[in-house]
XYZ file of N, CA and C in Angstrom:
648
model
N 50.452 -5.112 35.420
C 49.662 -3.889 35.216
C 48.893 -4.052 33.928
N 47.610 -3.685 33.907
C 46.761 -3.804 32.713
C 47.113 -2.720 31.747
N 47.301 -3.128 30.458
C 47.646 -2.093 29.473
C 46.568 -1.041 29.412
N 46.945 0.246 29.389
C 45.996 1.351 29.291
C 45.532 1.860 30.620
N 45.788 1.134 31.737
C 45.337 1.586 33.062
C 46.304 2.627 33.589
N 45.813 3.562 34.420
C 46.703 4.609 34.982
C 47.704 3.984 35.912
N 48.894 4.586 36.006
C 49.926 4.018 36.896
C 49.507 4.104 38.344
N 49.927 3.135 39.136
C 49.598 3.080 40.572
C 50.472 4.086 41.317
N 49.814 5.190 41.774
C 50.545 6.255 42.466
C 50.909 5.867 43.874
N 50.186 4.951 44.466
C 50.443 4.543 45.854
C 51.427 3.398 45.876
N 52.601 3.674 45.368
C 53.637 2.666 45.353
C 54.344 2.595 46.686
N 55.385 1.811 46.809
C 56.140 1.683 48.074
C 56.724 3.005 48.528
N 57.258 3.813 47.574
C 57.856 5.097 47.971
C 56.812 6.020 48.543
N 55.588 6.036 47.926
C 54.530 6.915 48.416
C 54.058 6.480 49.783
N 53.978 5.211 50.038
C 53.538 4.713 51.351
C 54.540 5.094 52.431
N 55.833 5.025 52.133
C 56.852 5.406 53.123
C 56.770 6.887 53.448
N 56.503 7.725 52.439
C 56.369 9.178 52.667
C 55.179 9.469 53.548
N 54.061 8.772 53.332
C 52.875 8.983 54.160
C 53.144 8.611 55.601
N 53.888 7.521 55.819
C 54.206 7.109 57.186
C 55.067 8.163 57.889
N 56.049 8.718 57.182
C 56.902 9.756 57.788
C 56.101 10.994 58.136
N 55.189 11.411 57.255
C 54.367 12.598 57.514
C 53.453 12.375 58.702
N 52.892 11.148 58.801
C 52.009 10.850 59.930
C 52.786 10.874 61.240
N 54.023 10.361 61.232
C 54.843 10.365 62.442
C 55.192 11.789 62.855
N 55.488 12.651 61.885
C 55.828 14.045 62.191
C 54.637 14.787 62.777
N 53.450 14.583 62.193
C 52.240 15.229 62.723
C 51.936 14.736 64.125
N 52.209 13.459 64.372
C 51.964 12.899 65.699
C 52.877 13.553 66.734
N 54.155 13.814 66.399
C 55.085 14.458 67.329
C 54.666 15.894 67.627
N 54.251 16.605 66.576
C 53.829 17.999 66.779
C 52.610 18.057 67.665
N 51.671 17.174 67.423
C 50.446 17.151 68.217
C 50.726 16.790 69.656
N 51.625 15.843 69.889
C 51.944 15.420 71.255
C 52.639 16.535 72.031
N 53.482 17.357 71.330
C 54.224 18.408 72.030
C 53.360 19.606 72.356
N 52.427 19.951 71.461
C 51.671 21.192 71.613
C 50.360 21.032 72.343
N 49.793 19.847 72.296
C 48.471 19.644 72.887
C 48.615 19.097 74.290
N 48.112 19.839 75.313
C 48.225 19.331 76.686
C 47.364 18.103 76.886
N 47.740 17.286 77.854
C 46.964 16.080 78.146
C 45.592 16.460 78.670
N 44.606 15.744 78.239
C 43.241 15.997 78.700
C 43.116 15.580 80.158
N 42.413 16.371 80.963
C 42.248 16.007 82.375
C 41.490 14.702 82.529
N 41.917 13.921 83.503
C 41.272 12.646 83.781
C 40.139 12.871 84.759
N 39.025 12.241 84.519
C 37.886 12.390 85.416
C 38.237 11.896 86.807
N 37.922 12.707 87.813
C 38.195 12.337 89.192
C 39.577 12.694 89.676
N 40.417 13.285 88.800
C 41.764 13.657 89.224
C 41.696 14.841 90.174
N 42.658 14.885 91.092
C 42.689 15.972 92.089
C 43.051 17.285 91.406
N 42.403 18.360 91.862
C 42.683 19.681 91.310
C 44.001 20.216 91.876
N 44.608 21.140 91.137
C 45.866 21.733 91.590
C 45.618 22.630 92.788
N 46.422 22.464 93.829
C 46.268 23.299 95.019
C 46.593 24.751 94.689
N 45.860 25.716 95.253
C 46.137 27.141 94.956
C 47.556 27.550 95.323
N 48.117 26.893 96.347
C 49.473 27.274 96.766
C 50.531 26.841 95.774
N 50.171 25.907 94.870
C 51.132 25.423 93.893
C 51.138 26.265 92.619
N 50.219 27.201 92.546
C 50.140 28.044 91.359
C 51.079 29.233 91.538
N 51.961 29.462 90.603
C 52.891 30.581 90.681
C 52.215 31.858 90.192
N 52.314 32.866 91.027
C 51.753 34.154 90.641
C 52.669 34.844 89.625
N 52.077 35.548 88.690
C 52.926 36.271 87.719
C 53.701 37.378 88.418
N 54.937 37.544 88.013
C 55.776 38.570 88.610
C 55.329 39.958 88.146
N 55.347 40.878 89.109
C 54.962 42.251 88.779
C 56.089 42.948 88.007
N 55.691 43.688 87.026
C 56.688 44.420 86.247
C 57.289 45.526 87.111
N 58.566 45.743 86.936
C 59.229 46.781 87.695
C 58.703 48.148 87.297
N 58.464 48.971 88.298
C 57.955 50.315 88.053
C 59.105 51.223 87.667
N 58.960 51.883 86.561
C 59.999 52.800 86.110
C 60.007 54.038 86.990
N 61.174 54.396 87.481
C 61.312 55.559 88.343
C 62.228 56.580 87.693
N 61.798 57.812 87.739
C 62.594 58.917 87.212
C 63.033 59.757 88.390
N 64.323 59.786 88.629
C 64.860 60.542 89.751
C 65.335 61.903 89.276
N 65.087 62.896 90.095
C 65.493 64.252 89.790
C 66.052 64.896 91.035
N 67.079 65.680 90.851
C 67.656 66.385 91.987
C 67.028 67.748 92.192
N 65.963 68.009 91.495
C 65.243 69.257 91.693
C 65.711 70.393 90.813
N 66.717 70.144 89.979
C 67.257 71.225 89.181
C 66.265 71.804 88.179
N 65.303 70.967 87.734
C 64.344 71.441 86.746
C 63.448 72.520 87.333
N 63.099 72.403 88.608
C 62.171 73.325 89.228
C 62.878 74.470 89.963
N 64.191 74.534 89.914
C 64.921 75.543 90.676
C 64.921 76.863 89.909
N 64.261 77.831 90.455
C 64.193 79.160 89.854
C 64.525 80.170 90.948
N 65.809 80.470 91.161
C 66.209 81.257 92.325
C 65.886 82.732 92.189
N 65.690 83.368 93.344
C 65.661 84.825 93.427
C 67.093 85.274 93.690
N 67.698 85.876 92.713
C 69.116 86.211 92.795
C 69.346 87.402 93.714
N 70.444 87.332 94.441
C 70.835 88.447 95.306
C 71.273 89.624 94.447
N 71.013 90.805 94.927
C 71.398 92.002 94.188
C 72.906 92.217 94.273
N 73.414 93.040 93.377
C 74.842 93.349 93.407
C 75.200 94.092 94.696
N 74.301 94.952 95.175
C 74.566 95.674 96.405
C 74.682 94.746 97.597
N 73.776 93.746 97.667
C 73.831 92.792 98.775
C 75.099 91.956 98.709
N 75.488 91.562 97.526
C 76.704 90.764 97.389
C 77.944 91.579 97.743
N 77.947 92.844 97.349
C 79.076 93.704 97.689
C 79.162 93.919 99.191
N 78.006 94.088 99.831
C 77.999 94.250 101.277
C 78.491 93.006 101.995
N 78.063 91.835 101.519
C 78.529 90.586 102.119
C 80.018 90.388 101.937
N 80.529 90.768 100.766
C 81.973 90.671 100.521
C 82.752 91.582 101.461
N 82.263 92.787 101.668
C 82.960 93.729 102.550
C 83.004 93.199 103.982
N 81.891 92.636 104.448
C 81.848 92.102 105.818
C 82.790 90.910 105.954
N 82.760 90.005 104.987
C 83.645 88.835 105.046
C 85.109 89.245 104.971
N 85.393 90.294 104.220
C 86.781 90.758 104.113
C 87.267 91.305 105.453
N 86.408 92.015 106.160
C 86.773 92.510 107.491
C 87.052 91.347 108.433
N 86.202 90.331 108.393
C 86.393 89.155 109.250
C 87.692 88.450 108.894
N 87.954 88.281 107.591
C 89.192 87.629 107.171
C 90.413 88.435 107.623
N 90.315 89.744 107.566
C 91.432 90.587 108.005
C 91.736 90.369 109.481
N 90.705 90.167 110.278
C 90.927 89.890 111.703
C 91.682 88.574 111.897
N 91.392 87.581 111.036
C 92.136 86.319 111.106
C 93.601 86.520 110.720
N 93.845 87.417 109.796
C 95.212 87.641 109.310
C 95.974 88.674 110.136
N 95.285 89.398 110.975
C 95.901 90.538 111.664
C 97.145 90.190 112.484
N 97.151 89.117 113.273
C 98.387 88.807 114.016
C 99.597 88.626 113.107
N 99.425 87.930 112.013
C 100.526 87.746 111.081
C 100.919 89.046 110.408
N 99.937 89.878 110.083
C 100.241 91.157 109.447
C 101.087 92.037 110.369
N 100.748 92.046 111.656
C 101.494 92.858 112.622
C 102.945 92.411 112.688
N 103.182 91.108 112.721
C 104.555 90.609 112.787
C 105.331 90.926 111.518
N 104.663 90.850 110.378
C 105.348 91.172 109.125
C 105.717 92.653 109.084
N 104.844 93.505 109.593
C 105.097 94.950 109.574
C 106.261 95.327 110.482
N 106.461 94.560 111.561
C 107.561 94.865 112.484
C 108.893 94.876 111.747
N 109.103 93.933 110.841
C 110.263 93.999 109.974
C 111.398 93.060 110.287
N 111.457 92.456 111.450
C 112.532 91.521 111.772
C 112.342 90.244 110.948
N 113.433 89.714 110.421
C 113.340 88.547 109.540
C 112.665 87.349 110.205
N 113.073 86.967 111.415
C 112.370 85.833 112.044
C 110.888 86.125 112.272
N 110.596 87.376 112.630
C 109.194 87.726 112.857
C 108.401 87.753 111.553
N 109.065 88.147 110.485
C 108.382 88.142 109.184
C 107.998 86.713 108.790
N 108.930 85.799 108.975
C 108.640 84.392 108.656
C 107.503 83.880 109.522
N 107.578 84.193 110.814
C 106.507 83.767 111.718
C 105.187 84.419 111.347
N 105.264 85.685 110.954
C 104.046 86.393 110.561
C 103.403 85.776 109.327
N 104.229 85.403 108.355
C 103.688 84.765 107.152
C 103.018 83.433 107.490
N 103.629 82.684 108.376
C 103.032 81.409 108.794
C 101.704 81.639 109.485
N 101.655 82.690 110.324
C 100.404 83.001 111.011
C 99.326 83.458 110.023
N 99.730 84.158 109.001
C 98.763 84.593 107.986
C 98.194 83.390 107.225
N 99.077 82.453 106.896
C 98.606 81.240 106.217
C 97.664 80.459 107.126
N 98.033 80.342 108.381
C 97.183 79.625 109.333
C 95.853 80.342 109.515
N 95.891 81.663 109.582
C 94.657 82.428 109.735
C 93.741 82.277 108.532
N 94.327 82.319 107.350
C 93.519 82.137 106.137
C 92.923 80.737 106.089
N 93.729 79.751 106.491
C 93.219 78.383 106.520
C 92.092 78.223 107.522
N 92.243 78.848 108.689
C 91.168 78.764 109.686
C 89.894 79.413 109.196
N 90.011 80.566 108.556
C 88.822 81.231 108.012
C 88.171 80.383 106.922
N 88.994 79.727 106.105
C 88.457 78.876 105.037
C 87.660 77.711 105.613
N 88.185 77.091 106.662
C 87.492 75.954 107.274
C 86.160 76.397 107.872
N 86.154 77.515 108.574
C 84.908 78.006 109.179
C 83.888 78.384 108.108
N 84.363 79.002 107.044
C 83.470 79.362 105.940
C 82.871 78.112 105.301
N 83.722 77.130 105.038
C 83.250 75.911 104.375
C 82.205 75.195 105.219
N 82.426 75.116 106.512
C 81.467 74.437 107.385
C 80.140 75.182 107.424
N 80.209 76.494 107.521
C 78.985 77.279 107.622
C 78.176 77.240 106.327
N 78.850 77.447 105.198
C 78.145 77.494 103.918
C 77.602 76.119 103.532
N 78.340 75.061 103.825
C 77.868 73.712 103.468
C 76.682 73.271 104.321
N 76.515 73.843 105.490
C 75.406 73.438 106.363
C 74.208 74.371 106.285
N 74.457 75.687 106.151
C 73.350 76.651 106.135
C 73.324 77.531 104.889
N 74.401 77.507 104.092
C 74.472 78.382 102.932
C 74.910 79.796 103.263
N 75.249 80.036 104.514
C 75.569 81.400 104.931
C 76.799 81.436 105.826
N 77.637 82.443 105.580
C 78.676 82.797 106.542
C 78.303 84.147 107.124
N 79.226 84.858 107.696
C 78.897 86.085 108.420
C 78.309 87.136 107.476
N 78.963 87.356 106.350
C 78.453 88.343 105.406
C 77.095 87.969 104.846
N 76.886 86.696 104.580
C 75.582 86.254 104.069
C 74.476 86.454 105.097
N 74.790 86.197 106.357
C 73.769 86.356 107.396
C 73.380 87.818 107.563
N 74.354 88.709 107.460
C 74.053 90.130 107.623
C 73.270 90.691 106.442
N 73.461 90.137 105.272
C 72.774 90.641 104.077
C 71.617 89.740 103.645
N 71.312 88.714 104.444
C 70.226 87.752 104.163
C 70.359 87.140 102.774
N 71.577 86.803 102.397
C 71.812 86.081 101.149
C 72.247 84.661 101.478
N 72.272 83.826 100.447
C 72.623 82.427 100.666
C 73.375 81.895 99.455
N 74.395 81.088 99.718
C 75.183 80.444 98.661
C 74.682 79.012 98.505
N 74.172 78.679 97.319
C 73.601 77.354 97.096
C 74.094 76.807 95.755
N 73.806 75.536 95.548
C 74.146 74.880 94.292
C 73.331 75.507 93.158
N 74.005 75.884 92.090
C 73.328 76.548 90.978
C 72.392 75.624 90.226
N 72.530 74.308 90.378
C 71.697 73.371 89.635
C 70.380 73.067 90.313
N 70.385 73.025 91.646
C 69.172 72.578 92.336
C 68.843 73.354 93.597
N 69.672 74.310 93.982
C 69.369 75.115 95.156
C 69.706 74.466 96.478
N 70.397 73.347 96.468
C 70.755 72.671 97.711
C 72.088 73.177 98.244
N 72.403 72.763 99.467
C 73.686 73.143 100.046
C 74.819 72.444 99.300
N 75.955 73.090 99.195
C 77.091 72.512 98.498
C 77.996 71.791 99.492
N 78.806 70.842 99.043
C 79.718 70.130 99.944
C 80.773 71.074 100.517
N 81.356 70.708 101.665
C 82.382 71.567 102.276
C 83.575 71.819 101.360
N 83.974 70.821 100.579
C 85.103 71.008 99.687
C 84.860 72.099 98.661
N 83.671 72.106 98.066
C 83.353 73.127 97.083
C 83.214 74.497 97.743
N 82.680 74.517 98.965
C 82.560 75.787 99.676
C 83.940 76.363 99.992
N 84.853 75.501 100.456
C 86.205 75.965 100.735
C 86.916 76.446 99.484
N 86.723 75.734 98.367
C 87.328 76.145 97.099
C 86.788 77.505 96.675
N 85.513 77.704 96.870
C 84.907 78.998 96.516
C 85.533 80.130 97.313
N 85.752 79.916 98.611
C 86.335 80.947 99.465
C 87.763 81.280 99.034
N 88.551 80.259 98.750
C 89.942 80.471 98.341
C 90.002 81.239 97.029
N 89.212 80.814 96.043
C 89.220 81.499 94.752
C 88.666 82.904 94.861
N 87.752 83.082 95.778
C 87.148 84.406 95.962
C 88.195 85.463 96.316
N 89.163 85.073 97.156
C 90.153 86.050 97.621
C 91.502 85.957 96.911
N 91.838 84.802 96.381
C 93.154 84.666 95.756
C 93.127 84.822 94.242
N 91.947 84.693 93.625
C 91.867 84.790 92.169
C 90.924 85.908 91.736
N 89.713 85.915 92.260
C 88.716 86.890 91.805
C 89.111 88.324 92.126
N 89.948 88.502 93.131
C 90.353 89.851 93.505
C 91.416 90.442 92.578
N 92.008 89.625 91.713
C 93.028 90.138 90.792
C 92.357 91.053 89.769
N 92.623 92.336 89.886
C 91.998 93.353 89.034
C 90.466 93.275 89.051
N 89.934 92.588 90.054
C 88.473 92.431 90.215
C 87.831 91.730 89.017
N 88.638 91.050 88.205
C 88.091 90.395 87.016
C 87.072 89.321 87.397
N 87.373 88.580 88.465
C 86.454 87.522 88.881
C 85.096 88.048 89.275
N 85.059 89.236 89.858
C 83.784 89.824 90.255
C 83.067 90.473 89.073
N 83.832 91.050 88.164
C 83.224 91.681 86.997
C 82.536 90.668 86.091
N 82.906 89.391 86.189
C 82.245 88.361 85.391
C 80.764 88.262 85.711
N 80.376 88.684 86.920
C 78.961 88.623 87.305
C 78.102 89.560 86.470
N 78.726 90.563 85.872
C 77.969 91.502 85.041
C 77.631 90.924 83.680
N 78.282 89.841 83.319
C 78.111 89.298 81.979
C 77.256 88.061 81.888
N 76.571 87.658 82.956
C 75.694 86.483 82.872
C 74.413 86.739 83.655
N 73.371 86.028 83.277
C 72.040 86.281 83.834
C 71.920 85.874 85.293
N 72.767 84.956 85.776
C 72.684 84.511 87.166
C 73.659 85.253 88.081
N 74.319 86.262 87.569
C 75.235 87.088 88.366
C 76.312 86.236 89.050
N 76.832 85.284 88.333
C 77.825 84.375 88.898
C 79.225 84.897 88.631
N 80.010 84.975 89.676
C 81.395 85.411 89.575
C 82.280 84.239 89.150
N 83.577 84.515 89.065
C 84.505 83.442 88.700
C 84.448 82.312 89.714
N 84.471 82.644 91.011
C 84.448 81.579 92.016
C 83.106 80.876 92.066
N 82.034 81.546 91.658
C 80.738 80.874 91.549
C 80.752 79.836 90.433
N 81.330 80.205 89.303
C 81.368 79.284 88.165
C 82.198 78.047 88.467
N 83.319 78.245 89.139
C 84.175 77.098 89.448
C 83.519 76.190 90.481
N 82.940 76.781 91.511
C 82.316 75.981 92.572
C 80.896 75.544 92.236
N 80.337 76.034 91.141
C 78.979 75.651 90.752
C 77.923 76.228 91.666
N 78.093 77.477 92.090
C 77.172 78.080 93.056
C 76.484 79.304 92.471
N 75.458 79.723 93.173
C 74.755 80.953 92.869
C 74.342 81.563 94.195
N 74.298 82.886 94.273
C 73.932 83.582 95.507
C 72.483 84.033 95.391
N 71.669 83.632 96.344
C 70.239 83.921 96.313
C 69.842 84.803 97.488
N 68.626 85.272 97.428
C 68.039 86.047 98.512
C 66.694 85.430 98.848
N 66.101 85.768 99.989
C 64.782 85.215 100.323
C 63.745 85.669 99.308
N 62.766 84.812 99.014
C 61.710 85.217 98.066
C 60.964 86.442 98.584
N 60.643 87.321 97.690
C 59.904 88.515 98.078
C 58.470 88.175 98.421
N 57.966 88.788 99.469
C 56.576 88.567 99.867
C 55.648 89.242 98.868
N 54.595 88.540 98.498
C 53.625 89.080 97.551
C 52.273 89.209 98.223
N 51.473 90.117 97.727
C 50.134 90.357 98.275
C 49.173 90.593 97.144
N 47.967 90.074 97.311
C 46.920 90.345 96.334
C 45.602 90.459 97.065
N 44.638 91.073 96.442
C 43.314 91.246 97.037
C 42.634 89.912 97.269
N 43.018 88.896 96.475
C 42.426 87.572 96.651
C 42.776 86.992 98.007
N 43.993 87.296 98.515
C 44.359 86.809 99.833
C 43.468 87.381 100.915
N 43.104 88.662 100.798
C 42.226 89.282 101.798
C 40.846 88.668 101.743
N 40.362 88.421 100.519
C 39.025 87.825 100.365
C 38.998 86.420 100.952
N 40.069 85.653 100.733
C 40.133 84.282 101.273
C 40.139 84.288 102.788
N 40.819 85.278 103.403
C 40.855 85.334 104.856
C 39.494 85.674 105.449
N 38.726 86.510 104.756
C 37.387 86.853 105.239
C 36.447 85.659 105.134
């Protein structure tokens, strides 16, 4: 080395570092840069091209409860329906009641069994009718309907049967179950709350002068 000359920066160590950097850049370039098309090469067939998958459409399911705004049955209509259903239930229980009144011990036992069977039969008929149409005998006579309080649909037979049982075995105790209807906006009794039901009536017909103008 000539005295006074600057040191040679491109020594063996520097040359080795440059070679490593060049090799690294070459690998990056080879991985990221696609091969250039060759002249005269066959084009890709359209059938070999994969179509992009469609994004799944988001679906929001609703059971209709948001739009359910029932016309509630009046207390008079509900009382009338209860009275009619009670008469019907009494007819189911009547054979057993007669045997119990006779007073003989074997007949009393038989009468109690008949009363249980009669109540069970009435419960089954009520459950089937209400779960399919929302109406039993009292509802049909008063044009009311028992429906799901959340969405206005028919309730399952099990819930309908539970409602009937609670209606006569629990709500009738000091009429507390029925008086609960006075304390809520949907007029729901104890058996309504347990079964998740509400009693409705047909929507009232409305009229306006605009309807007459539209018809003309």
